[in-house]
Amino acid sequence: MGLFLGLDSSTQSLSALVIDSDAGQVVLQEAVNFGQDLPEYGSPHGFLPNENPQLRHADPLLWVAALDRLLGKIVARGFDFAAVRGVSGAGQQHGSVYLNTRIGDAPAWSSGSPLTDQVRPLLSRASAPIWLDSSTSAECAEIAAAVGGDPVVVSVTGSRAIERFTGPQIRRFWKTEPDAYAKTAEVTLVSAFMASILTGKSAPIDYGDGAGMNLLDLKSGTWSPALLAASAPDLAQKLPRAVPSATKVGELAPYFVKRYGFAPGTAVLAFTGDNPSSLVGMGATEPGTAVISLGTSDTVFAAMREPRTDPRGYGHVFGNPAGGFMCLISFANGSLAREEVARRVGLSWPAFEAAILQQTTPGNDDNSMLPYFFPEMTPRLLTPRVELEGTAAFRAFQDPPANARAIVEAQALSMQRHSDWIGERPSSVRVTGGASKNRGILQVLADVFDARIETLSISNSAALGGALRAAQAGTSLPWAELYARFVVPDSSARVESSPSGVLAYAGLRAKFARKMLALGV
Ligand code: XUL
């Protein structure tokens, strides 16, 4: 039997998924919720509460404690880890962990005491800034200025200097705690930190997640000397190597063999970011299939043939774990904006779906909306911007069906426009996240992208991506074969584009573009 374990250390939980690559079956899923299962870390949502909404740090020991708790929970279910042949996984992107000794230079993990007690003395910073942190605007401006402006940062690293990205975060640490920074032997990402814990030695950072640091030169696959110098002193000595995602980074440390019954020598493949891992878990590592995740915020991601960058400066380029590159575009006004419209017009979710499918038509009789109820990342808008154009009732939020369709059309047009730079027209779009159950939204997406919309039955695509990557490395099966076994779209939920919808949105695209230009974005 070929069993492979995928782990996903995300913002609010650590989850595990085991696949049997021969049988094409997911044989186990388990998770530890940080807030509920480990309340002693005082992090109900996975990070340390802070009155300043810009400061979002987590306790790295929470992630370590969760690993012990999760593996223990799985053993308690009677699962035998000895049959697992390989492990890989993912971490929330951008978050950074600061160590005073490289793991591996410290004594090996002792199986007699919990991991947290052994990791605690190795931390040079008690907390890890995570992707929700937005406190580094000054550092972003300084880094961009030092290298010749944001267009230079974009062309080297694939993204402009971004608050949550790791280089600006490291710079802020150096500026605010220079002594602790000087004592730091290694700065690593959540993904590589988890791989380091598992192997008991300092794990390299993979191209998928490394590209989210504003430090990696995408063309050479090495840390950019100019960006290292612009971020913090001596940073080159403190970073692990950057490696292709398919790199074996070691074997499970004896701690895991003795405590949880893994076979000695179990291979560990480089961990990656949760979005690159989801690209695998959604079966979208080849160009032509895009993924839209409809969550609190919405994201669009897809494989790219070429390492193109967003000329408008909003999108990101990360490494594709199967080789090459991927784009990721994040929209802050996702479900929160849809919920805001539903609340204002008093529509339940079933009524919201019916409004789109039965009560309105593509183009919405010329009723349209700028959908920025909250500050937005794509396009970059620091203050909310909601403008309605159309009938008086629509403009007053008194035409519920038209108001419901308008937010969904605006969001879909925005996703289409802001992913146009990748140079790939998807023939199918895989939609995941809570709102993917709404067929009205799926139909608008099908018509705007003129593509087939598919949904999948597995919701934990990041952990599945980890298990699939471990299986691909362990069995050398082609990706297509693994996808045929594990990533099967639900044929009853498929939505095709409609000729009338495609025609309507082809016209509306130009109108939406004019609105964006009028906003100066
Ligand atoms: C991506 C990003 C988030 C985190 C969530 O740039 O910041 O999607 O990866 O875990």
Coordinates of C-alpha atoms and ligand atoms in Angstrom, one line a residue:
M1 CA 0.0 0.0 0.0
G2 CA 1.3 3.5 -0.8
L3 CA 0.1 5.7 2.1
F4 CA 1.2 9.4 2.0
L5 CA 0.5 12.1 4.7
G6 CA -0.3 15.7 3.9
L7 CA -0.4 18.4 6.6
D8 CA -1.8 21.9 6.5
S9 CA -0.7 24.4 9.2
S10 CA -3.2 27.1 8.4
T11 CA -4.3 30.2 10.4
Q12 CA -6.9 28.5 12.6
S13 CA -6.0 24.8 12.5
L14 CA -3.6 22.1 11.7
S15 CA -5.1 19.3 9.6
A16 CA -3.9 16.0 8.3
L17 CA -5.0 13.9 5.3
V18 CA -3.7 10.5 4.4
I19 CA -4.1 9.0 0.9
D20 CA -3.7 5.5 -0.4
S21 CA -2.1 6.3 -3.8
D22 CA -2.8 2.7 -5.2
A23 CA -6.4 2.5 -4.2
G24 CA -7.1 6.2 -5.1
Q25 CA -8.7 6.8 -1.7
V26 CA -8.5 9.3 1.1
V27 CA -8.1 7.0 4.1
L28 CA -8.0 9.5 7.0
Q29 CA -8.7 13.1 7.8
E30 CA -8.2 14.7 11.2
A31 CA -7.6 18.2 12.5
V32 CA -6.7 20.2 15.6
N33 CA -8.4 23.6 16.0
F34 CA -6.1 26.1 17.6
G35 CA -8.7 28.0 19.5
Q36 CA -10.9 25.1 20.7
D37 CA -8.3 22.4 21.2
L38 CA -5.4 24.4 22.6
P39 CA -7.1 27.2 24.6
E40 CA -4.0 27.6 26.8
Y41 CA -2.3 29.5 24.0
G42 CA -4.9 32.3 24.2
S43 CA -5.4 32.4 20.5
P44 CA -9.1 31.9 19.8
H45 CA -8.6 32.6 16.0
G46 CA -5.1 31.2 15.8
F47 CA -3.3 34.5 16.6
L48 CA -2.6 36.5 19.7
P49 CA -5.3 39.1 20.3
N50 CA -3.9 42.7 19.9
E51 CA -5.8 46.0 20.2
N52 CA -3.9 47.3 17.2
P53 CA -5.7 45.7 14.2
Q54 CA -2.5 46.1 12.2
L55 CA -0.5 43.8 14.5
R56 CA -1.2 40.1 14.0
H57 CA 1.3 37.7 15.5
A58 CA 0.9 34.0 16.5
D59 CA 2.8 31.9 19.0
P60 CA 5.0 29.4 17.0
L61 CA 4.8 27.0 19.9
L62 CA 1.1 26.7 19.2
W63 CA 1.9 25.2 15.8
V64 CA 4.4 22.8 17.5
A65 CA 1.9 21.8 20.2
A66 CA -0.7 21.2 17.5
L67 CA 1.6 18.8 15.7
D68 CA 2.0 16.6 18.9
R69 CA -1.7 16.9 19.6
L70 CA -2.7 15.9 16.0
L71 CA -0.4 12.9 15.7
G72 CA -1.5 11.7 19.2
K73 CA -5.2 12.1 18.2
I74 CA -4.6 10.0 15.0
V75 CA -2.8 7.2 16.9
A76 CA -5.6 7.2 19.4
R77 CA -8.0 6.5 16.5
G78 CA -6.0 3.3 15.9
F79 CA -4.3 4.5 12.8
D80 CA -0.9 2.9 12.1
F81 CA 1.7 5.4 10.9
A82 CA 4.2 2.7 10.0
A83 CA 2.5 2.3 6.6
V84 CA 3.1 5.9 5.7
R85 CA 5.8 6.2 3.0
G86 CA 6.2 9.9 2.7
V87 CA 5.1 13.2 4.2
S88 CA 4.7 16.8 2.9
G89 CA 2.5 19.7 3.6
A90 CA 1.7 23.4 3.6
G91 CA 1.8 26.4 5.9
Q92 CA -0.1 29.7 5.9
Q93 CA 2.0 31.9 3.6
H94 CA 4.3 34.8 4.6
G95 CA 4.4 34.2 8.4
S96 CA 8.0 34.1 9.8
V97 CA 9.6 32.3 12.7
Y98 CA 12.9 33.5 14.3
L99 CA 15.4 31.0 15.9
N100 CA 18.6 31.7 17.9
T101 CA 20.0 28.3 16.8
R102 CA 19.3 26.5 13.5
I103 CA 17.3 23.4 14.2
G104 CA 19.8 20.5 13.8
D105 CA 22.6 22.5 15.4
A106 CA 20.7 22.0 18.7
P107 CA 20.5 18.5 20.3
A108 CA 18.1 16.1 18.6
W109 CA 14.5 16.0 19.8
S110 CA 14.2 13.8 22.8
S111 CA 11.2 11.5 22.6
G112 CA 10.8 11.8 26.4
S113 CA 9.4 15.3 26.5
P114 CA 6.9 17.3 24.5
L115 CA 8.3 19.2 21.5
T116 CA 7.2 22.6 22.8
D117 CA 9.6 22.3 25.8
Q118 CA 12.4 21.6 23.3
V119 CA 11.6 24.3 20.8
R120 CA 10.9 27.1 23.3
P121 CA 14.6 27.8 24.1
L122 CA 15.4 28.0 20.4
L123 CA 13.1 31.0 19.7
S124 CA 14.8 34.4 19.4
R125 CA 11.4 36.0 19.0
A126 CA 8.5 34.8 21.1
S127 CA 5.9 35.5 18.4
A128 CA 5.6 35.1 14.6
P129 CA 4.1 37.9 12.4
I130 CA 1.5 36.2 10.2
W131 CA -0.2 37.2 6.9
L132 CA -2.9 39.2 8.6
D133 CA -0.4 41.7 9.9
S134 CA -0.4 45.0 8.0
S135 CA 2.0 47.0 10.2
T136 CA 4.8 47.4 7.7
S137 CA 3.8 50.2 5.3
A138 CA 6.9 52.2 6.2
E139 CA 9.2 49.3 5.7
C140 CA 7.6 48.5 2.3
A141 CA 8.2 52.1 1.2
E142 CA 11.8 51.9 2.4
I143 CA 12.5 48.6 0.7
A144 CA 11.0 49.8 -2.6
A145 CA 12.9 53.1 -2.5
A146 CA 16.2 51.3 -1.7
V147 CA 16.0 49.1 -4.9
G148 CA 14.7 51.7 -7.3
G149 CA 10.9 51.6 -6.8
D150 CA 8.1 49.1 -6.7
P151 CA 8.3 48.2 -10.4
V152 CA 11.8 46.8 -9.6
V153 CA 10.5 44.8 -6.7
V154 CA 7.7 43.5 -8.9
S155 CA 10.1 42.5 -11.7
V156 CA 12.5 40.7 -9.4
T157 CA 10.2 39.1 -6.8
G158 CA 6.8 38.9 -8.7
S159 CA 5.0 41.2 -6.2
R160 CA 5.4 44.8 -5.1
A161 CA 6.5 45.3 -1.5
I162 CA 3.5 44.1 0.5
E163 CA 2.8 44.6 4.2
R164 CA 2.2 40.9 5.0
F165 CA 5.2 39.6 3.0
T166 CA 8.2 38.4 4.9
G167 CA 11.0 40.8 3.9
P168 CA 9.1 43.9 5.1
Q169 CA 8.2 42.0 8.3
I170 CA 11.9 41.0 8.9
R171 CA 12.9 44.7 8.4
R172 CA 10.4 45.8 11.0
F173 CA 11.8 43.3 13.5
W174 CA 15.3 44.5 12.8
K175 CA 14.2 48.2 13.3
T176 CA 12.2 47.6 16.5
E177 CA 14.3 44.9 18.2
P178 CA 17.8 45.1 16.8
D179 CA 19.4 43.0 19.6
A180 CA 16.9 40.2 19.2
Y181 CA 17.5 40.4 15.4
A182 CA 21.2 40.2 15.9
K183 CA 20.8 37.0 18.1
T184 CA 18.7 35.4 15.3
A185 CA 20.5 32.6 13.6
E186 CA 17.7 31.7 11.2
V187 CA 14.5 33.3 9.9
T188 CA 12.2 30.8 8.3
L189 CA 8.6 30.5 7.0
V190 CA 5.8 28.6 8.7
S191 CA 6.0 25.9 6.0
A192 CA 9.8 25.3 6.3
F193 CA 9.5 25.6 10.1
M194 CA 7.1 22.7 10.2
A195 CA 9.4 20.6 7.9
S196 CA 12.3 21.5 10.2
I197 CA 10.4 20.2 13.2
L198 CA 9.5 17.0 11.4
T199 CA 13.0 16.3 10.2
G200 CA 14.9 17.7 13.2
K201 CA 17.1 19.8 11.0
S202 CA 16.9 23.2 9.3
A203 CA 14.7 22.7 6.2
P204 CA 15.1 24.8 3.0
I205 CA 12.3 27.1 1.8
D206 CA 10.6 26.0 -1.4
Y207 CA 10.0 28.3 -4.4
G208 CA 6.2 28.2 -3.9
D209 CA 6.3 29.8 -0.5
G210 CA 9.6 31.6 -0.9
A211 CA 8.2 33.8 -3.6
G212 CA 5.9 35.3 -1.0
M213 CA 8.7 37.0 0.9
N214 CA 9.7 39.9 -1.4
L215 CA 13.2 38.4 -1.3
L216 CA 13.4 35.7 -4.0
D217 CA 14.7 36.4 -7.4
L218 CA 12.2 34.5 -9.5
K219 CA 14.4 34.1 -12.5
S220 CA 17.4 32.7 -10.7
G221 CA 15.6 30.9 -7.8
T222 CA 18.1 32.4 -5.3
W223 CA 17.7 35.2 -2.7
S224 CA 18.1 38.6 -4.4
P225 CA 21.2 40.4 -2.9
A226 CA 19.6 43.8 -3.5
L227 CA 16.4 42.9 -1.7
L228 CA 18.2 41.2 1.1
A229 CA 20.3 44.3 1.6
A230 CA 17.2 46.6 1.4
S231 CA 15.4 44.5 4.1
A232 CA 17.9 43.9 6.9
P233 CA 21.6 43.4 7.6
D234 CA 23.2 40.0 7.4
L235 CA 20.0 38.5 6.1
A236 CA 21.8 36.2 3.6
Q237 CA 23.4 34.3 6.5
K238 CA 20.1 33.9 8.4
L239 CA 17.9 32.4 5.6
P240 CA 17.7 28.8 4.7
R241 CA 18.4 27.8 1.1
A242 CA 15.6 28.3 -1.5
V243 CA 14.9 25.0 -3.4
P244 CA 12.5 23.6 -5.9
S245 CA 9.3 22.3 -4.2
A246 CA 10.0 18.7 -5.3
T247 CA 13.1 18.5 -3.1
K248 CA 13.3 15.8 -0.4
V249 CA 14.4 17.7 2.7
G250 CA 15.1 14.8 5.0
E251 CA 13.5 11.9 6.9
L252 CA 11.2 12.0 9.9
A253 CA 13.3 12.6 13.1
P254 CA 13.5 9.6 15.5
Y255 CA 11.2 11.5 17.8
F256 CA 8.2 10.7 15.5
V257 CA 9.3 7.1 15.0
K258 CA 9.5 6.4 18.7
R259 CA 6.5 8.5 19.8
Y260 CA 4.0 7.9 17.0
G261 CA 5.2 4.7 15.3
F262 CA 6.3 6.0 11.9
A263 CA 8.7 3.8 10.0
P264 CA 12.4 4.8 10.4
G265 CA 13.5 6.7 7.2
T266 CA 10.1 8.1 6.3
A267 CA 10.8 10.7 3.6
V268 CA 9.8 14.3 4.1
L269 CA 9.3 16.5 1.0
A270 CA 9.7 20.3 1.1
F271 CA 6.7 22.0 2.6
T272 CA 5.1 24.8 0.6
G273 CA 2.6 27.7 1.0
D274 CA -1.1 26.8 1.4
N275 CA -2.0 28.4 -1.9
P276 CA 0.6 26.6 -4.0
S277 CA -0.4 23.4 -2.2
S278 CA -4.0 24.1 -3.0
L279 CA -3.1 24.5 -6.7
V280 CA -2.0 20.8 -6.5
G281 CA -5.0 19.8 -4.4
M282 CA -7.3 21.3 -6.9
G283 CA -5.6 19.6 -9.8
A284 CA -4.7 22.9 -11.4
T285 CA -0.9 22.8 -11.9
E286 CA -1.3 22.9 -15.7
P287 CA -2.2 26.2 -17.3
G288 CA -5.8 26.3 -18.6
T289 CA -7.5 25.5 -15.3
A290 CA -7.9 28.4 -12.9
V291 CA -9.1 28.2 -9.3
I292 CA -11.4 30.6 -7.6
S293 CA -11.8 30.4 -3.8
L294 CA -14.9 32.2 -2.5
G295 CA -14.2 32.8 1.2
T296 CA -14.1 35.6 3.6
S297 CA -11.9 37.1 1.0
D298 CA -11.9 35.8 -2.6
T299 CA -8.8 34.6 -4.4
V300 CA -8.1 33.6 -8.0
F301 CA -5.0 31.5 -8.7
A302 CA -3.7 29.6 -11.7
A303 CA -0.6 28.0 -13.2
M304 CA 1.3 30.2 -15.6
R305 CA 3.5 29.2 -18.5
E306 CA 5.7 32.3 -18.1
P307 CA 6.8 34.2 -15.0
R308 CA 4.7 37.3 -16.1
T309 CA 4.0 40.0 -13.5
D310 CA 1.0 42.2 -13.0
P311 CA 1.7 45.6 -14.6
R312 CA -0.9 47.1 -12.3
G313 CA 1.0 45.8 -9.3
Y314 CA -1.8 44.0 -7.4
G315 CA -1.2 40.3 -8.3
H316 CA 1.5 38.0 -7.0
V317 CA 3.7 35.3 -8.6
F318 CA 4.6 32.3 -6.6
G319 CA 6.3 29.0 -7.5
N320 CA 4.1 26.3 -8.9
P321 CA 5.0 23.1 -6.9
A322 CA 4.8 21.1 -10.0
G323 CA 7.3 23.4 -11.7
G324 CA 7.1 26.8 -13.3
F325 CA 5.0 29.6 -11.8
M326 CA 1.5 30.4 -10.5
C327 CA -0.4 33.7 -10.0
L328 CA -2.4 34.6 -7.0
I329 CA -4.8 37.6 -6.8
S330 CA -6.6 38.4 -3.5
F331 CA -9.8 40.4 -3.1
A332 CA -10.7 41.6 0.4
N333 CA -14.3 42.2 -0.6
G334 CA -15.4 38.6 -0.9
S335 CA -18.1 37.0 1.3
L336 CA -18.1 40.0 3.6
A337 CA -19.2 42.2 0.7
R338 CA -21.8 39.7 -0.5
E339 CA -23.1 39.4 3.1
E340 CA -23.3 43.2 3.4
V341 CA -25.5 43.5 0.3
A342 CA -27.7 40.6 1.4
R343 CA -28.1 42.3 4.8
R344 CA -28.9 45.7 3.3
V345 CA -31.6 44.3 1.0
G346 CA -32.9 41.7 3.5
L347 CA -32.3 38.6 1.3
S348 CA -31.6 35.1 2.7
W349 CA -29.0 33.0 0.9
P350 CA -31.6 30.9 -1.0
A351 CA -33.3 34.1 -2.1
F352 CA -30.0 35.6 -3.1
E353 CA -29.4 32.6 -5.3
A354 CA -32.9 32.8 -6.8
A355 CA -32.5 36.5 -7.5
I356 CA -29.6 35.7 -9.8
L357 CA -30.9 32.6 -11.4
Q358 CA -34.6 33.5 -11.8
Q359 CA -35.3 37.2 -11.3
T360 CA -32.5 39.0 -13.2
T361 CA -30.5 38.4 -16.4
P362 CA -26.8 38.9 -17.4
G363 CA -26.1 42.6 -17.6
N364 CA -28.6 43.4 -14.9
D365 CA -30.6 45.8 -17.1
D366 CA -27.7 48.3 -16.8
N367 CA -27.7 48.3 -13.0
S368 CA -24.1 48.1 -11.9
M369 CA -22.0 48.6 -8.8
L370 CA -18.5 49.4 -7.6
P371 CA -18.2 46.6 -4.9
Y372 CA -15.7 47.9 -2.4
F373 CA -17.6 47.9 0.9
F374 CA -14.2 47.5 2.8
P375 CA -10.7 48.6 2.0
E376 CA -9.5 46.6 -1.0
M377 CA -6.2 45.0 -2.0
T378 CA -7.1 44.4 -5.7
P379 CA -7.4 47.1 -6.8
R380 CA -5.6 48.9 -4.0
L381 CA -8.2 51.2 -2.3
L382 CA -7.5 52.3 1.2
T383 CA -11.0 53.5 1.8
P384 CA -14.3 51.8 0.9
R385 CA -15.9 52.8 -2.4
V386 CA -19.5 51.7 -3.2
E387 CA -21.1 53.5 -6.1
L388 CA -24.3 52.4 -7.8
E389 CA -25.4 53.2 -11.3
G390 CA -28.9 52.4 -12.6
T391 CA -32.5 52.9 -11.5
A392 CA -33.5 55.0 -8.5
A393 CA -34.7 51.9 -6.6
F394 CA -31.4 50.1 -7.4
R395 CA -29.3 53.0 -6.3
A396 CA -31.2 53.1 -2.9
F397 CA -30.6 49.4 -2.3
Q398 CA -34.4 48.9 -2.8
D399 CA -34.3 46.4 -5.7
P400 CA -33.1 43.2 -3.9
P401 CA -32.7 41.0 -7.0
A402 CA -30.8 43.6 -9.0
N403 CA -28.7 44.6 -6.0
A404 CA -27.8 40.9 -5.4
R405 CA -26.8 40.3 -9.1
A406 CA -24.9 43.6 -9.2
I407 CA -22.4 42.7 -6.4
V408 CA -21.8 39.2 -8.0
E409 CA -21.3 40.6 -11.5
A410 CA -18.9 43.3 -10.2
Q411 CA -16.9 40.8 -8.3
A412 CA -16.6 38.4 -11.3
L413 CA -15.7 41.3 -13.7
S414 CA -13.1 42.4 -11.2
M415 CA -11.6 38.9 -10.9
Q416 CA -11.6 38.6 -14.7
R417 CA -9.9 42.0 -15.2
H418 CA -7.3 41.6 -12.5
S419 CA -6.3 38.1 -13.7
D420 CA -5.9 39.2 -17.4
W421 CA -2.2 39.8 -17.1
I422 CA -1.3 36.1 -16.7
G423 CA -1.7 35.6 -20.4
E424 CA -3.8 32.4 -20.0
R425 CA -7.5 32.1 -20.8
P426 CA -8.8 29.3 -18.6
S427 CA -11.1 26.8 -20.3
S428 CA -12.3 25.5 -16.9
V429 CA -12.5 27.2 -13.6
R430 CA -12.6 25.2 -10.3
V431 CA -14.5 27.0 -7.6
T432 CA -14.1 26.2 -3.9
G433 CA -15.1 27.8 -0.6
G434 CA -18.4 28.4 1.1
A435 CA -20.1 30.4 -1.6
S436 CA -19.3 27.8 -4.3
K437 CA -22.6 26.1 -3.4
N438 CA -24.5 29.1 -4.9
R439 CA -25.3 28.2 -8.5
G440 CA -26.2 31.8 -9.3
I441 CA -22.7 32.9 -8.5
L442 CA -21.3 29.9 -10.5
Q443 CA -23.4 30.9 -13.6
V444 CA -22.1 34.5 -13.5
L445 CA -18.5 33.3 -13.2
A446 CA -19.1 30.8 -16.1
D447 CA -20.4 33.7 -18.3
V448 CA -17.8 36.3 -17.3
F449 CA -14.9 33.9 -17.8
D450 CA -16.6 32.1 -20.7
A451 CA -15.4 28.9 -19.1
R452 CA -16.8 25.7 -17.6
I453 CA -17.2 25.9 -13.8
E454 CA -16.4 22.8 -11.8
T455 CA -16.5 22.1 -8.1
L456 CA -14.7 19.3 -6.2
S457 CA -15.9 17.1 -3.3
I458 CA -12.7 17.4 -1.2
S459 CA -12.7 20.7 0.7
N460 CA -9.2 20.5 2.3
S461 CA -7.2 21.2 -0.9
A462 CA -4.0 22.3 0.9
A463 CA -3.6 19.1 2.9
L464 CA -4.6 17.0 -0.1
G465 CA -2.0 18.9 -2.1
G466 CA 0.6 17.9 0.5
A467 CA -0.3 14.2 0.3
L468 CA -0.4 14.3 -3.5
R469 CA 3.1 16.0 -3.6
A470 CA 4.5 13.3 -1.2
A471 CA 2.9 10.6 -3.4
Q472 CA 4.2 12.1 -6.6
A473 CA 7.7 12.1 -5.2
G474 CA 7.4 8.7 -3.6
T475 CA 5.8 6.8 -6.6
S476 CA 6.9 8.9 -9.6
L477 CA 3.3 8.6 -10.9
P478 CA 2.4 11.4 -13.4
W479 CA 0.4 14.3 -12.0
A480 CA -2.4 13.5 -14.4
E481 CA -2.7 9.9 -13.0
L482 CA -2.8 11.2 -9.4
Y483 CA -5.4 13.8 -10.3
A484 CA -7.6 11.2 -12.1
R485 CA -7.6 9.2 -8.8
F486 CA -8.0 12.1 -6.3
V487 CA -9.2 15.3 -7.9
V488 CA -12.4 14.4 -9.6
P489 CA -14.9 17.3 -10.4
D490 CA -18.5 16.7 -9.3
S491 CA -20.2 16.2 -12.7
S492 CA -23.7 17.0 -11.3
A493 CA -22.5 20.4 -10.2
R494 CA -20.9 21.5 -13.5
V495 CA -22.0 24.8 -14.9
E496 CA -21.5 25.8 -18.6
S497 CA -21.3 29.3 -19.9
S498 CA -24.4 30.6 -21.8
P499 CA -24.1 32.4 -25.1
S500 CA -26.3 35.3 -24.0
G501 CA -24.3 35.7 -20.8
V502 CA -21.0 35.6 -22.6
L503 CA -22.2 38.3 -25.0
A504 CA -23.6 40.5 -22.3
Y505 CA -20.3 40.4 -20.3
A506 CA -18.1 41.0 -23.3
G507 CA -19.8 44.4 -23.5
L508 CA -19.7 45.1 -19.7
R509 CA -16.0 44.4 -19.5
A510 CA -15.2 47.7 -21.2
K511 CA -17.7 49.5 -19.0
F512 CA -16.0 48.0 -15.8
A513 CA -12.6 48.9 -17.2
R514 CA -13.7 52.6 -17.5
K515 CA -14.9 52.6 -13.9
M516 CA -11.5 51.3 -12.8
L517 CA -9.7 54.0 -14.9
A518 CA -12.0 56.7 -13.4
L519 CA -10.9 55.5 -10.0
G520 CA -7.3 55.7 -11.1
V521 CA -6.6 52.0 -10.4
Ligands
XUL1 C1 -1.8 34.7 0.4 C2 -2.2 35.0 1.8 C3 -3.2 34.0 2.4 C4 -2.5 33.0 3.3 C5 -3.6 32.3 4.1 O1 -1.0 35.7 -0.1 O2 -1.7 35.8 2.4 O3 -3.9 33.3 1.4 O4 -1.7 32.2 2.6 O5 -3.2 31.2 4.8

